[in-house]
Structure formats: structure tokens, C-alpha cells
CSV table of C-alpha atoms in Angstrom, one decimal:
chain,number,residue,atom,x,y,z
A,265,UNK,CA,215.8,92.9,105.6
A,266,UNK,CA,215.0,96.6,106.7
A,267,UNK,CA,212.8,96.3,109.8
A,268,UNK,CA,211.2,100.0,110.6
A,269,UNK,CA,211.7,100.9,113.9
A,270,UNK,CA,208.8,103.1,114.3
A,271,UNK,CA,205.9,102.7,112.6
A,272,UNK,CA,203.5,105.9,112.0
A,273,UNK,CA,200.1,105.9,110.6
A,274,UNK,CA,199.0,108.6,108.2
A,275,UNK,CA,195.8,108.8,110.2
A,276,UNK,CA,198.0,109.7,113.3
A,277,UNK,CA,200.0,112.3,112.0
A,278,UNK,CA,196.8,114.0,110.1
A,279,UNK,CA,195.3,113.9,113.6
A,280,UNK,CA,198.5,115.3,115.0
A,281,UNK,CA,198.7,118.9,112.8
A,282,UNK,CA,195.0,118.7,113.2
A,283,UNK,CA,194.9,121.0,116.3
A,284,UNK,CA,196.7,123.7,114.0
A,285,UNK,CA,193.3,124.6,111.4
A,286,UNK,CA,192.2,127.9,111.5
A,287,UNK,CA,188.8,127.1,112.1
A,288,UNK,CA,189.8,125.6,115.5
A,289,UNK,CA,191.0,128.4,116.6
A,290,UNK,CA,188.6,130.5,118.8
A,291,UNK,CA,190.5,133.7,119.5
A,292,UNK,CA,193.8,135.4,117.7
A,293,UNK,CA,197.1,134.9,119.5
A,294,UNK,CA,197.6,138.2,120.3
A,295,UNK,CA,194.1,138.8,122.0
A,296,UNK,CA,195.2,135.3,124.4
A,297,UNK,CA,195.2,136.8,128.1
A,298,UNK,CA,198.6,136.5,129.7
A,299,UNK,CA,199.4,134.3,133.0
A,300,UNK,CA,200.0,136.4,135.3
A,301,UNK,CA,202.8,134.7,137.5
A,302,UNK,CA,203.5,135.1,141.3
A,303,UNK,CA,207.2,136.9,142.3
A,304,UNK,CA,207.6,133.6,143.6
A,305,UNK,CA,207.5,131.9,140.1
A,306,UNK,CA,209.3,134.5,137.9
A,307,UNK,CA,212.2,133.4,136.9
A,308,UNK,CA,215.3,135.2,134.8
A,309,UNK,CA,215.2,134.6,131.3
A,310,UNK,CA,219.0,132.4,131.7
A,311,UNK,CA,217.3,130.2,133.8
A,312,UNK,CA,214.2,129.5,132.4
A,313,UNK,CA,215.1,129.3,128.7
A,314,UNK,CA,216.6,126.4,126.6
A,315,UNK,CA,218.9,126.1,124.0
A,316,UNK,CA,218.5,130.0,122.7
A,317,UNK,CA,218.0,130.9,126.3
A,318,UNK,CA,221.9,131.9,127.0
A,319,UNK,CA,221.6,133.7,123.8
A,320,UNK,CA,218.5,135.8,124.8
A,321,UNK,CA,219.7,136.6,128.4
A,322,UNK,CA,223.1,137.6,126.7
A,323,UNK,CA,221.2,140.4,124.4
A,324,UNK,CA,219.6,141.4,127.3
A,325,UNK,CA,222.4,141.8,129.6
A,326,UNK,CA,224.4,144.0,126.7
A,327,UNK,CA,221.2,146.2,126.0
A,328,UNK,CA,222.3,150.1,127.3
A,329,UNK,CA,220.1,152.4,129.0
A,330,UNK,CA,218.1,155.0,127.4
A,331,UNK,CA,220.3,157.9,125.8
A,332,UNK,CA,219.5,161.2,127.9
A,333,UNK,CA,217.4,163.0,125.6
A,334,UNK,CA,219.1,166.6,125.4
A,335,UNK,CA,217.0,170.1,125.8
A,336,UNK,CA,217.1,172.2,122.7
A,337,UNK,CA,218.9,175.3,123.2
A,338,UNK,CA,216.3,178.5,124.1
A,339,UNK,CA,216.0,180.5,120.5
A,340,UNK,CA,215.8,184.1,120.3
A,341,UNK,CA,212.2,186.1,120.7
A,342,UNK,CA,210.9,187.1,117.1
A,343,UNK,CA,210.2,190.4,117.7
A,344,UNK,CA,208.8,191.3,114.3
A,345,UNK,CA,205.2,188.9,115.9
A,346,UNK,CA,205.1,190.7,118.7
A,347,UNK,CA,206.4,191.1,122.3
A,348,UNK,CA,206.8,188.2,124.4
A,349,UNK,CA,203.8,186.3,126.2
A,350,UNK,CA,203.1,188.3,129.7
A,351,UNK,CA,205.4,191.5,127.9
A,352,UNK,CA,202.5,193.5,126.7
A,353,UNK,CA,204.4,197.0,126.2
A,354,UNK,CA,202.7,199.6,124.5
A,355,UNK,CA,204.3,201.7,121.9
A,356,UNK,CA,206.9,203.7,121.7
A,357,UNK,CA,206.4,207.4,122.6
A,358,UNK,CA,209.3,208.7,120.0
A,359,UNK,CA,209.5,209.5,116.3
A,360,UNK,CA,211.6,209.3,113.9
A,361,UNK,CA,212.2,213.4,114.0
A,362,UNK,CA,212.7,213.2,117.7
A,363,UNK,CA,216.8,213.8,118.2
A,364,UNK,CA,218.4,210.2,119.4
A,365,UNK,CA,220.5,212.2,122.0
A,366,UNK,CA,218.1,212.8,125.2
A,367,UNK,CA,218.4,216.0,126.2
A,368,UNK,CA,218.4,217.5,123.0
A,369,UNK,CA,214.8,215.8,122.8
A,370,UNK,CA,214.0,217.2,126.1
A,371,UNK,CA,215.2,220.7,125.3
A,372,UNK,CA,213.0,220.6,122.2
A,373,UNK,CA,210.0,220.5,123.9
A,374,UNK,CA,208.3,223.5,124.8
A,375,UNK,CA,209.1,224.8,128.7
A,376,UNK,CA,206.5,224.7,131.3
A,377,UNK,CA,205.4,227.6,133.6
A,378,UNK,CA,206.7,227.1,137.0
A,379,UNK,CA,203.5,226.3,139.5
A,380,UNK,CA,203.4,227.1,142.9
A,381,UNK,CA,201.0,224.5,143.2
A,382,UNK,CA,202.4,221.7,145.4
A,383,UNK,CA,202.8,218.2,144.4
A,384,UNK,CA,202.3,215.3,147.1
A,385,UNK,CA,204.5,212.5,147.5
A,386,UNK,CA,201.8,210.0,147.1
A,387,UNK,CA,201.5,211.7,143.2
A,388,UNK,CA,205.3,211.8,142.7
A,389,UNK,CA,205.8,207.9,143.2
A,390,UNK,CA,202.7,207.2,140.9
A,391,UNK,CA,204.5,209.9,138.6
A,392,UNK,CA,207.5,207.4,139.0
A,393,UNK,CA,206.3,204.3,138.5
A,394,UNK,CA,204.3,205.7,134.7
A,395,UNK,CA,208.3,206.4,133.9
A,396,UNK,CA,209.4,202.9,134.8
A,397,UNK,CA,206.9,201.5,132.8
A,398,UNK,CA,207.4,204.2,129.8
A,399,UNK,CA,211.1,202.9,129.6
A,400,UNK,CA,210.2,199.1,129.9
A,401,UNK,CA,208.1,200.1,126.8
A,402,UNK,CA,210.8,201.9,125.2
A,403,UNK,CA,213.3,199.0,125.5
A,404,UNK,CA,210.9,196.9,124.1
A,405,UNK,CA,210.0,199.1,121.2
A,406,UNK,CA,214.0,199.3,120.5
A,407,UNK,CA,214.5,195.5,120.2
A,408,UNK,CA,211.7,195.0,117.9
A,409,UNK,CA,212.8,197.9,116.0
A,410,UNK,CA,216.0,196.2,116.0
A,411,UNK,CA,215.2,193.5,114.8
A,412,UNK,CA,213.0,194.5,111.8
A,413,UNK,CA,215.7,197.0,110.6
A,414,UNK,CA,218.4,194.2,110.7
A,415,UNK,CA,217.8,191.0,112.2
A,416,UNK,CA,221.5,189.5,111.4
A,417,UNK,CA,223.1,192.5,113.2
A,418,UNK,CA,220.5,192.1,116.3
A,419,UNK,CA,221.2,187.8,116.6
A,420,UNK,CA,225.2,188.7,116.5
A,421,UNK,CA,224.4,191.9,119.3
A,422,UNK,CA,223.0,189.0,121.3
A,423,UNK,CA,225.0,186.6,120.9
A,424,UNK,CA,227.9,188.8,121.8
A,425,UNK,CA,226.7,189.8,124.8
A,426,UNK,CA,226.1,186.6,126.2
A,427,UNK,CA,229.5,184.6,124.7
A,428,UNK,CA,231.2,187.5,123.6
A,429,UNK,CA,234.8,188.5,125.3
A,430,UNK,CA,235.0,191.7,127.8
A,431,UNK,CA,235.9,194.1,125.6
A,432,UNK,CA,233.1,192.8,122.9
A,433,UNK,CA,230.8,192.9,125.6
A,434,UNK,CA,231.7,196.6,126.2
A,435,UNK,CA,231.8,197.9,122.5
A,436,UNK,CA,228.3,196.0,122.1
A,437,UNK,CA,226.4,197.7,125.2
A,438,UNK,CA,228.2,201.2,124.6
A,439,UNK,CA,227.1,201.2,120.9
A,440,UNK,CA,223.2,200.1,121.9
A,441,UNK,CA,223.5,202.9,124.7
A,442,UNK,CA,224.9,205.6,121.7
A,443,UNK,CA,222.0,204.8,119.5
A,444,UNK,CA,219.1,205.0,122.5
A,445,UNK,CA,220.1,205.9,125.8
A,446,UNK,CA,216.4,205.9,127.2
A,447,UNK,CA,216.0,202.3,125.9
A,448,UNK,CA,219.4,200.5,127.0
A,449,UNK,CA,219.8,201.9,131.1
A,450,UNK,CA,220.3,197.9,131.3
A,451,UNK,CA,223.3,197.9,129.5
A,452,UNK,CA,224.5,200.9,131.5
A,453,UNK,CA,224.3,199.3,134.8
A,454,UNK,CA,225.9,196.4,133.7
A,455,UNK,CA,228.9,198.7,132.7
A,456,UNK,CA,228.5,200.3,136.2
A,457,UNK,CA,228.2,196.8,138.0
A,458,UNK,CA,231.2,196.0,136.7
A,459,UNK,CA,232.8,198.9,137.9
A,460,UNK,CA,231.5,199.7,140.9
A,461,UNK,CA,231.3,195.5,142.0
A,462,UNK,CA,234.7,195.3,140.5
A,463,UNK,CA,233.7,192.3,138.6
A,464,UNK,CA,236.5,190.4,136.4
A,465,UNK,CA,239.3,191.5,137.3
A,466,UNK,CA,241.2,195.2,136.6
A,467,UNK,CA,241.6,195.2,132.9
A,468,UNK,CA,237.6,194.8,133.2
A,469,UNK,CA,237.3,197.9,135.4
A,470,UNK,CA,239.2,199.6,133.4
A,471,UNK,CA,237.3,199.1,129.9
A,472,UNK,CA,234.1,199.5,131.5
A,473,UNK,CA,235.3,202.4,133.4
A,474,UNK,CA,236.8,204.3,129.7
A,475,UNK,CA,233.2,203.1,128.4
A,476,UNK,CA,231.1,204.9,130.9
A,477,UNK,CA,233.5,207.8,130.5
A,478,UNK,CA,233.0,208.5,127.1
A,479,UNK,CA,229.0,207.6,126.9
A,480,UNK,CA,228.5,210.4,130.3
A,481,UNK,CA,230.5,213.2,128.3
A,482,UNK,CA,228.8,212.5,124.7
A,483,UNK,CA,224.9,210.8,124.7
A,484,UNK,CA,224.6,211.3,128.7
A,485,UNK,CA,225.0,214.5,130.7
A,486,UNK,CA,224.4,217.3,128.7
A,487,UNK,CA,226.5,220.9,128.7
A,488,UNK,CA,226.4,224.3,130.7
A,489,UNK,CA,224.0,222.4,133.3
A,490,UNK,CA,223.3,220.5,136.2
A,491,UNK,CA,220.7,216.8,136.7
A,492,UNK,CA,217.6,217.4,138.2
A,493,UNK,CA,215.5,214.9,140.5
A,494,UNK,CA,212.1,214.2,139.3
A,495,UNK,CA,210.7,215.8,142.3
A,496,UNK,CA,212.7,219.0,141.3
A,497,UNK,CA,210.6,219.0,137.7
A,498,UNK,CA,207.9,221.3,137.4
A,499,UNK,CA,205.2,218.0,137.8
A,500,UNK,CA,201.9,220.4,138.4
A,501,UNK,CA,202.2,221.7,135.2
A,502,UNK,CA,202.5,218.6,133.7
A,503,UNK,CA,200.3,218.6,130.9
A,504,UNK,CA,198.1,215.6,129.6
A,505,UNK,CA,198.1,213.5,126.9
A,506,UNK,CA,200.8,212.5,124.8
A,507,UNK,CA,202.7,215.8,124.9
A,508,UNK,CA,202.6,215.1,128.6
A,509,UNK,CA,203.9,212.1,128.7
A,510,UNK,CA,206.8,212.9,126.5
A,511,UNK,CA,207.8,215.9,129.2
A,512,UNK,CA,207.5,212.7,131.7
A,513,UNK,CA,209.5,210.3,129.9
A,514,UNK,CA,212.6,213.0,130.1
A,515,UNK,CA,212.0,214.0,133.3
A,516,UNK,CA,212.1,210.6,134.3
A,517,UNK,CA,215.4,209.5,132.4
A,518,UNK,CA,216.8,212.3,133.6
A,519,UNK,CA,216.2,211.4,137.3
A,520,UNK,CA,217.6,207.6,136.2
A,521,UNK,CA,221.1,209.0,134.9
A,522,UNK,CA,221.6,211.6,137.6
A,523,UNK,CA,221.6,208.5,140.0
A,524,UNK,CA,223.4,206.4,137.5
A,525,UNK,CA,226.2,209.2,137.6
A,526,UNK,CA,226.2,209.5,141.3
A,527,UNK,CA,227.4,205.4,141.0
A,528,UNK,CA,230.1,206.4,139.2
A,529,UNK,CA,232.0,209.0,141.0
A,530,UNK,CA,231.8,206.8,144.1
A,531,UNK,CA,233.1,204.3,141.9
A,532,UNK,CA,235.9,206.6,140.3
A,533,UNK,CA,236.4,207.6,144.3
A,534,UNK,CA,237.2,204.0,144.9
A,535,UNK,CA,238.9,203.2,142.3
A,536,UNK,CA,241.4,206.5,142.7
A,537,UNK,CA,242.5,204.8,146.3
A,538,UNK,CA,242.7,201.4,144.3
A,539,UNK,CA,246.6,199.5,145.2
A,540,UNK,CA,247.3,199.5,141.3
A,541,UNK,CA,249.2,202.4,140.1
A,542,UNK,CA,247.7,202.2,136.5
A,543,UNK,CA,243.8,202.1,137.7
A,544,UNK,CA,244.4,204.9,140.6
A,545,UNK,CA,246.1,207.4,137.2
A,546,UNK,CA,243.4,205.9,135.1
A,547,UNK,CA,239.9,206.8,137.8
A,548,UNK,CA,242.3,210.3,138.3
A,549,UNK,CA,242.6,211.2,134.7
A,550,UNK,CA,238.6,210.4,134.4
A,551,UNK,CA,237.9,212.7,137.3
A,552,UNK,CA,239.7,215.8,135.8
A,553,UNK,CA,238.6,215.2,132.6
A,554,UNK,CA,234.5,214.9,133.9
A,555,UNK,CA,235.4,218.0,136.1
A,556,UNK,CA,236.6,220.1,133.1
A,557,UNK,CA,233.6,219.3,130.6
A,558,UNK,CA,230.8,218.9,132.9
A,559,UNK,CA,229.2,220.5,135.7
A,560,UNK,CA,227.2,217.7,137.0
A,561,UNK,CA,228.4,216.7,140.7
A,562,UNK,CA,231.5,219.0,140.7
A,563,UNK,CA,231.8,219.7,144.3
A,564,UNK,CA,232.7,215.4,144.5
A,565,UNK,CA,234.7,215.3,141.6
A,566,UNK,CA,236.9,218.7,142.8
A,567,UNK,CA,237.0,217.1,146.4
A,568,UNK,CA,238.3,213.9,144.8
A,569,UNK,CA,240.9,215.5,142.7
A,570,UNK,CA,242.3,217.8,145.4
A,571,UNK,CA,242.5,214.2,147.7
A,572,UNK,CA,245.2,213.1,145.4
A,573,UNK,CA,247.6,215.7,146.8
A,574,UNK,CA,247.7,213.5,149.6
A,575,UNK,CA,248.9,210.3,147.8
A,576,UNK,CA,250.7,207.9,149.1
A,577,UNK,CA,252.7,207.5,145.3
A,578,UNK,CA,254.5,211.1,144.7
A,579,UNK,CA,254.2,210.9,141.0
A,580,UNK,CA,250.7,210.7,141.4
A,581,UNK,CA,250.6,213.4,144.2
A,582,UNK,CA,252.3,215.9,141.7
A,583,UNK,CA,250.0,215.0,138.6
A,584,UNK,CA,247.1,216.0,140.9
A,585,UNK,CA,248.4,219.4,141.2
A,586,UNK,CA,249.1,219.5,137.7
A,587,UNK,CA,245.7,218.9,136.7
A,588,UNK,CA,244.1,221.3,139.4
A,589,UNK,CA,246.2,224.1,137.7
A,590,UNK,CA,245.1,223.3,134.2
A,591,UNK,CA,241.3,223.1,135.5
A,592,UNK,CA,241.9,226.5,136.4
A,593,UNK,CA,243.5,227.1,133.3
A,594,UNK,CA,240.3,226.0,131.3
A,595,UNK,CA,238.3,227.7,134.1
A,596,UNK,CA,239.8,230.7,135.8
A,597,UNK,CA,236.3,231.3,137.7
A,598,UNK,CA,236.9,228.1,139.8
A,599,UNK,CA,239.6,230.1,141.4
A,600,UNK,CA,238.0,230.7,144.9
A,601,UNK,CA,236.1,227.1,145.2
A,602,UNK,CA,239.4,225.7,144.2
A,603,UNK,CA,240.6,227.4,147.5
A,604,UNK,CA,238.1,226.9,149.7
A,605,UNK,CA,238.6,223.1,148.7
A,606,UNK,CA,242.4,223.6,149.4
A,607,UNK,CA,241.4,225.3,153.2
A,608,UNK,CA,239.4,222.4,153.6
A,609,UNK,CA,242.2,220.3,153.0
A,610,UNK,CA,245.2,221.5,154.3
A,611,UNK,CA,243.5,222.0,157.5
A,612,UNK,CA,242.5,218.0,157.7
A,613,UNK,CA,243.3,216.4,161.1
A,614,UNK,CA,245.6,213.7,160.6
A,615,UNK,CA,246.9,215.0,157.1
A,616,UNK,CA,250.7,214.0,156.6
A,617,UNK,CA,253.1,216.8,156.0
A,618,UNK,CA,254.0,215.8,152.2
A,619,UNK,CA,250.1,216.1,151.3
A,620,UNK,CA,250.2,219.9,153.0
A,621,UNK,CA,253.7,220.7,151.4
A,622,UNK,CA,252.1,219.6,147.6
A,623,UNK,CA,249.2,221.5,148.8
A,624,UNK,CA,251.0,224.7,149.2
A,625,UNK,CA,253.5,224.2,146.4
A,626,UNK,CA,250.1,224.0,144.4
A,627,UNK,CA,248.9,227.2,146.0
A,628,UNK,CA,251.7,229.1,145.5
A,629,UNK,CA,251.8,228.5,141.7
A,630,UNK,CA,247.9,230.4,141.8
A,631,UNK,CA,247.7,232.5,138.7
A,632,UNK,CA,245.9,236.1,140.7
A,633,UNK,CA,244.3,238.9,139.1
A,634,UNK,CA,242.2,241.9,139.7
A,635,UNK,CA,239.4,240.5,137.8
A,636,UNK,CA,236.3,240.0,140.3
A,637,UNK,CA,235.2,237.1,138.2
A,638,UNK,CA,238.1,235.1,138.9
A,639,UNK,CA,238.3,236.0,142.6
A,640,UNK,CA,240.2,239.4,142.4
A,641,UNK,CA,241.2,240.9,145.9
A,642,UNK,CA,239.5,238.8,147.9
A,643,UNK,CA,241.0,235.9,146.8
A,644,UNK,CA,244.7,237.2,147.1
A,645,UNK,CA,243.3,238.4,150.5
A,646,UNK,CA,242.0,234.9,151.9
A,647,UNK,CA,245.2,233.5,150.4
A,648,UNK,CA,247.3,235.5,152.7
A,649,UNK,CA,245.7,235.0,155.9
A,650,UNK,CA,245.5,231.1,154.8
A,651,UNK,CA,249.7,231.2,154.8
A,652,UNK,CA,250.3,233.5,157.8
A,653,UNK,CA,248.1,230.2,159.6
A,654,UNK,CA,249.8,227.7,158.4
A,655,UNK,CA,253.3,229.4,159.2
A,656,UNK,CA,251.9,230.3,162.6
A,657,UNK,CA,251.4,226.3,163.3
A,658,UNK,CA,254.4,225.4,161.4
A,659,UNK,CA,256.4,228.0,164.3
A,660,UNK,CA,253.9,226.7,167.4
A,661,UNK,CA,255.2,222.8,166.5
A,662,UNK,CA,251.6,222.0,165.5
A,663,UNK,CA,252.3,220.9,161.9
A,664,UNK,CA,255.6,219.7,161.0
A,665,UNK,CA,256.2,221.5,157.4
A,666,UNK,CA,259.6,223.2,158.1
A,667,UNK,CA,260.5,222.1,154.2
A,668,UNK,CA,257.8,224.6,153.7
A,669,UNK,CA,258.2,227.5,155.7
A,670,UNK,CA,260.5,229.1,152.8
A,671,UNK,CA,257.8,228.9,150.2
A,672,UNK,CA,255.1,230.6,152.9
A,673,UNK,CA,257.4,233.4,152.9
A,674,UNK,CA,257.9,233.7,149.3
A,675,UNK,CA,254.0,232.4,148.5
A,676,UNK,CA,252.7,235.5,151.1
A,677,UNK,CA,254.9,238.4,149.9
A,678,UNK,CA,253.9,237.2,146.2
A,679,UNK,CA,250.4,237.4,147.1
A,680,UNK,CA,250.3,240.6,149.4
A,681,UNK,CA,250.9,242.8,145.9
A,682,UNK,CA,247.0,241.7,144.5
A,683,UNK,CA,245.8,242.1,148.3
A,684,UNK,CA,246.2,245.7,148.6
């Protein structure tokens, strides 16, 4: 016979599930306060749980951290809303009918009488800082226009010259300086840091150096005249307005690029003296060629040319006499600044003999005439009284440049014809 071993009352289990009607309950679960448990009494979850325990501390020990939440990459300004926040330029100052090349904008204007009123300094600098802020407002002007005419070719001008490779880089910033010199002088001293800083490398130098080249002869020093300071403009006749501001906008870009310029003969200077054959003929080449097309700084660039007699590479020491003859072939009035430029040098302390003998060699090649543009008498004259020195130190031990004493002989019987 079954016996039951335990025997259960319906009445007992009804009172068992009783606990568990909703209208017993006097609060939701979720509202139940937690027990807040002393450090002493907290426990890991593998020790304290049972059964599923192992299960839970096991998910909890191969939970990862939190992924690092990566920064969205900075997106380009939208200049078509507007300038930036805190970059309130004005307008631009040009029009469409103005020429893009500067000085043919500045020689459109009308001149200005010369005043003999003087200008203080305390009026030039506030002259100078209205032109900084006139060319921060024309770069600003230039990108939005930029980017309203074509936005695609803006985004890829960008993006080249942040990513872009060297010579990229340089065919972007020269083609931005072409279009609008007065708004891109950034771009420009990034070609001149990397020139004069002689940042990455030769090849570098030597792009950026053949950019700046080309961009000073075509868009930046204009022909059959010098750079003038600001403080060399006529400022007291300055006129107001608009039409005065344009005459200051000029001036000022003007007084930018003749410093910009200065930067790079020193750096051509440098570079000339550089321990690389190729850079030395390269900053030579760009020294004759500036020389011969422009006026600006030629006293520096003849000096510089007529150092390269002295070179420590003959090949080099020769093409510097070379070009020095065909700069006088392109400008025959050069002739007596050519020479007193050659007195200056052959008469150096220090000078080695081969710089002096390529020196003379280069003198006695001189094309003379009667023609008092180019020198005439006078110049034969100084020329003979310039060899008759040097043979008189070359006889007194002073100089050794015996290899020469046969051309000072020949060079000053030549010469004595154009003197008389």
C-alpha cells in the first residue's frame, strides 16, 4: 500500500502563494529602497551567488572597457554663411575691373601731389596697422570668393596643402599667389620659410626657391622701377575715403613684398655658398636672371654675383664671369658699377689669388666704347690705373698673381687706346 510521505493541505499551500496578491502589495518593486551595505559586508558577486553565481561573475569578468569614443575630424569653414566666429572682416576693397596684377592696380590710380607736409611716426604705424587689417580683409574676401565660384576646386586647394606632396604644395600656393598676390602673402612666406629655414631637405629649397623666382619676375616686382617703404609714400596727401584707402592698400603691399624680397636674396646669398654643387648653380642662375630683369635690390644681387669669382668650384667661378659679361651684354650702362663692384673686389683682404686672376680675366674681356652712356673714357681710364695697381703689388710681393702679370700687360695696352 502507497503510504505518502508528506502530506500537504490545500489550505496550506493557498496560504503559502497567499503573500504573492497584488493587493498585498504596498509599493512597486522598483520604488523598494535599496540596503545600503557596509564595505565590510560587500562581497564579489563569485562569492556571494549560488548556482548561476560562477556564471554571472564569469560575464562580468569578460565584459571590455568602454571603446574610446573618437573626435570627428575638424570640417572646412563654409564661407558662402559668412566668416568665421571672432573673424569679422569687412569687404573687399577691389572690383572686378581692378587688374589682378598689383602694381598695375596701383599704377591705375591717379598720382598724388608730393606734400611737404611732414608725417609723424606715431601716424605712419596707425597708417600700418589699417593695411594689416585691409589684407586680413582681403584674404578673407578671397576664400569666400573662392569658395562660391567653385567649392570642389577650393576643398581639393585645401586639402592639398595640408596632405599634399612638396611639389603639390608649391604649384598650389604659387597658383593662389598668381590669381591674388595681396590676398595670399601667407602662402608666400611659407615658400620663403622654406627657403630661407631650409626646411625639408634640398630638393624642397630648390622647388620653393624656382617658385619664388618665377612669382617675383611675373605677379610681384614690377618693371623699369624700384620698391618703396611705406614711409617713402606720399602719406599727407593721402586722400579719404574709399579712393584713399585703395592708394593705402598698395602702398601697403608694396612695403610687404619689398621686405618679402629682401628675404630672398639673403636667402639666394646663402644658398649660393650652399656645399651642394647643384643648389650653389641653381641660387647663381636665379641671381643673374633677377639682376637682368629687375632693378629691385641690384647693388646685393651684383655684389652676390661678382662673389662667385671667388668660388671655391672653378666651373662655377668661370660661369660667374660668364654671366657678368652677358649682364653687360643686356645692359651695357652697368659698365662702370660693374667696375667699381670689381675694385671692390679684387682689392678684398684675404682674397685668394685664383678669385683675383678670374677677376681680371673677366676685366680684360670688357667690351669699351666712346659712348658716355656706357662709361666712355672714364671708364677705360679707371681701368688702367686699376691694372697698373694690381701689377705694382703683384711686383712689390703683396699679391701673389704672377699667372697674371701677362694679361695686366696685354689688358692695360688694350685699354690705353679708349683712354686717350
Amino acid at each position: 500500500m502507497f503510504v505518502p510521505i508528506v502530506q500537504y493541505s490545500l489550505n496550506g499551500i493557498a496560504d503559502a502563494f497567499d503573500d504573492f496578491a497584488p493587493h498585498k502589495a504596498k509599493q512597486p518593486l522598483s520604488t523598494v529602497a535599496k540596503v545600503k551595505l557596509s564595505a565590510s559586508e560587500r562581497k564579489p558577486v563569485a562569492e556571494t551567488a549560488a548556482g548561476g553565481g560562477k556564471q554571472s561573475s564569469q560575464q562580468a569578468r569578460n565584459v571590455s572597457p568602454p571603446a574610446e569614443v573618437k573626435q570627428a575630424p575638424e570640417r572646412e569653414w563654409n564661407f558662402g554663411v559668412g566668416p568665421r566666429p571672432g573673424e569679422q572682416h569687412g569687404k573687399s576693397l577691389l572690383g572686378k575691373s581692378d587688374p589682378t596684377v598689383w602694381f598695375e592696380a596701383a599704377a591705375a590710380l591717379p598720382p598724388l601731389p608730393a606734400s611737404d607736409q611732414p608725417i609723424s611716426d606715431e601716424d605712419v604705424e596707425r597708417l600700418r596697422q589699417q593695411g594689416e587689417q585691409m589684407l586680413a580683409n582681403e584674404a578673407a574676401s578671397f576664400e569666400r570668393e573662392m569658395q562660391k565660384r567653385n567649392a570642389a576646386d577650393y576643398k581639393w586647394l585645401q586639402q592639398v596643402k595640408r596632405q599634399g606632396t612638396t611639389a603639390d604644395k608649391v604649384a598650389a600656393i604659387t597658383l593662389q599667389v598668381q590669381e591674388s598676390a595681396v590676398a595670399n602673402l601667407a602662402g608666400l612666406d611659407m615658400l620663403l620659410g622654406w627657403v630661407t629655414r631650409r626646411q625639408g631637405g634640398r630638393e624642397v629649397v630648390r622647388q620653393a626657391l624656382e617658385a619664388l623666382q618665377e612669382l617675383f619676375l611675373t605677379v610681384l616686382l614690377p618693371d623699369g622701377r624700384r620698391l618703396k617703404h611705406l614711409e617713402s609714400q606720399p602719406l599727407a596727401s593721402l586722400p579719404s575715403g574709399k579712393e584713399g584707402a585703395k592708394y593705402l592698400l598698395w602702398w601697403f603691399l608694396e612695403d610687404q613684398i619689398k621686405v618679402r624680397y629682401g628675404l630672398f636674396v639673403g636667402a639666394l646669398e646663402e644658398c649660393s655658398r650652399d656645399n651642394l654643387e647643384f643648389l650653389k648653380d641653381k641660387a647663381t642662375k636665379a641671381l643673374y636672371t633677377l639682376l637682368v630683369k629687375k632693378p629691385e635690390a641690384e647693388a646685393r644681387l651684383l655684389g652676390a654675383l661678382v662673389n662667385k669669382l671667388g668660388d671655391p668650384a672653378r666651373k662655377l667661378a668661370s660661369k660667374a664671369g660668364y654671366l657678368l659679361s652677358q649682364l653687360l651684354l643686356q645692359h651695357p650702362v652697368m659698365k662702370p658699377v660693374v667696375l667699381r663692384e670689381l675694385e671692390r673686389f679684387v682689392f678684398r683682404p684675404g682674397l685668394q689669388d685664383r678669385a683675383r686672376y678670374y677677376a681680371v680675366v673677366f676685366m680684360n674681356q670688357l667690351p669699351l666704347n666712346r659712348k658716355e652712356s656706357e662709361g666712355g673714357a672714364s671708364l677705360a681710364g679707371k681701368l688702367v690705373g686699376l691694372y697698373f695697381t694690381l701689377f705694382r703689388m703683384v711686383v712689390e710681393g703683396s699679391i701673389g698673381l704672377a699667372a697674371a702679370t701677362r694679361k695686366l700687360q696685354v689688358a692695360a695696352m688694350h685699354v690705353c687706346g679708349y683712354a686717350a
